[in-house]
Amino acid sequence: MKILKDRILKESKVQNGDLIKVGSFLNHQVDIDLMNKIGKEFQKRFKDTKVDKILTAEVSGIAIAAIVAQYFNVPMVFARKTKSHNLSKDVYATDVYSFTGKKTYKIKVSKEYLKRNENILIVDDFLANGQAVKGLIKLVNKADANLAGVGVVIEKGFQLGGEELRKEGINLESLAIIESVEDGIRFR
Amino acid sequence: MKILKDRILKESKVQNGDLIKVGSFLNHQVDIDLMNKIGKEFQKRFKDTKVDKILTAEVSGIAIAAIVAQYFNVPMVFARKTKSHNLSKDVYATDVYSFTGKKTYKIKVSKEYLKRNENILIVDDFLANGQAVKGLIKLVNKADANLAGVGVVIEKGFQLGGEELRKEGINLESLAIIESVEDGIRFR
């Protein structure tokens, strides 16, 4: 997606070797116009896929998933990472290890919002080692729902998550795949 | 806003005396169609107000603020509550006490995304004691930005936040004001 790649080239900052900061448009300040273009692009890429619900995880996926959900005319659910009084006691839960934060956290979805046989499209801002997405897939499986696909805005192609998901036959669409960050950002 | 009040009456659950759970459409599962109606309503209510940016806080405000921002054609920024690598070191920060969680947490916005003289509309899911909104207002003030107004989806009219903000002359719009939860939900 050219307009997205242009923004990454123009505004991202690479830190600590492989941390790609895109807080100016994606996950701190959010460019809503760009999110709508991203929504349209996912709609195009998943046009032959039945989608009943968009699933994402706290925190950075939420704004993107909300806008994307408009293009599928479906509700959005976000898995809770932080303790929340909005969760019921009856949840699907799984552990997710964060390589960036170097710790394990739990993600949870109330059982009433992930139902058997629902077709779930997972949406997130980044795919790196794929721990968050794999955690969300586990929640989909626990609910006996169907995984319609996974849409991520930026894939770090130099980490293993994307390759592993594709090997498993998962319908993964990444709008920008970064191949390398050494000597500037290079896309696949 | 009648359609919102109808949903609250139909789907909310009151727990622990005054906790109003609306996870089926507002802050766990999100009804995107309703969010668009909410966005249109805020646009109408703030039609004479110059808005350059929507500001909200993690977590439950994000989906709402993203959709609402579309109706003002402006970017959205969410203050970070959890530790994030997407934050720069140069932030506006303030403490927020949560009566629900009975603890104090810090909210932060990178200085580059809240600028002097920008007109900021704060959007959030709930207004109860007003601690979160007051924290966001402090961030706006620290940035020397202008507070255009505050839009909340549900105000707990039996708690003091709304009254205090109105006394200070803040342009506060609440789409549903719950007057009492004893013997069923009653709106102002």
XYZ file of C-alpha atoms in Angstrom, chain A residues 18 21 42 50 54 65 72 80-81 84 90 95-96 99 103-104 112 119 142 154 179:
21
model
C 14.325 -2.790 15.437
C 7.935 4.181 15.963
C -8.531 -4.497 3.914
C -17.037 -13.861 5.107
C -13.352 -7.753 13.827
C -9.996 -1.979 14.111
C -17.211 -4.809 6.796
C -8.644 -6.790 27.274
C -5.048 -6.750 28.472
C -11.231 -4.082 33.539
C -16.801 -15.782 32.052
C -1.062 -15.750 27.817
C 0.892 -13.581 25.404
C 9.342 -9.532 23.243
C 6.995 -10.034 29.935
C 3.941 -12.235 29.723
C -20.614 -13.645 25.085
C -16.169 -15.632 11.219
C -11.311 -21.542 22.247
C 2.881 -3.172 9.353
C 12.276 -6.298 5.102
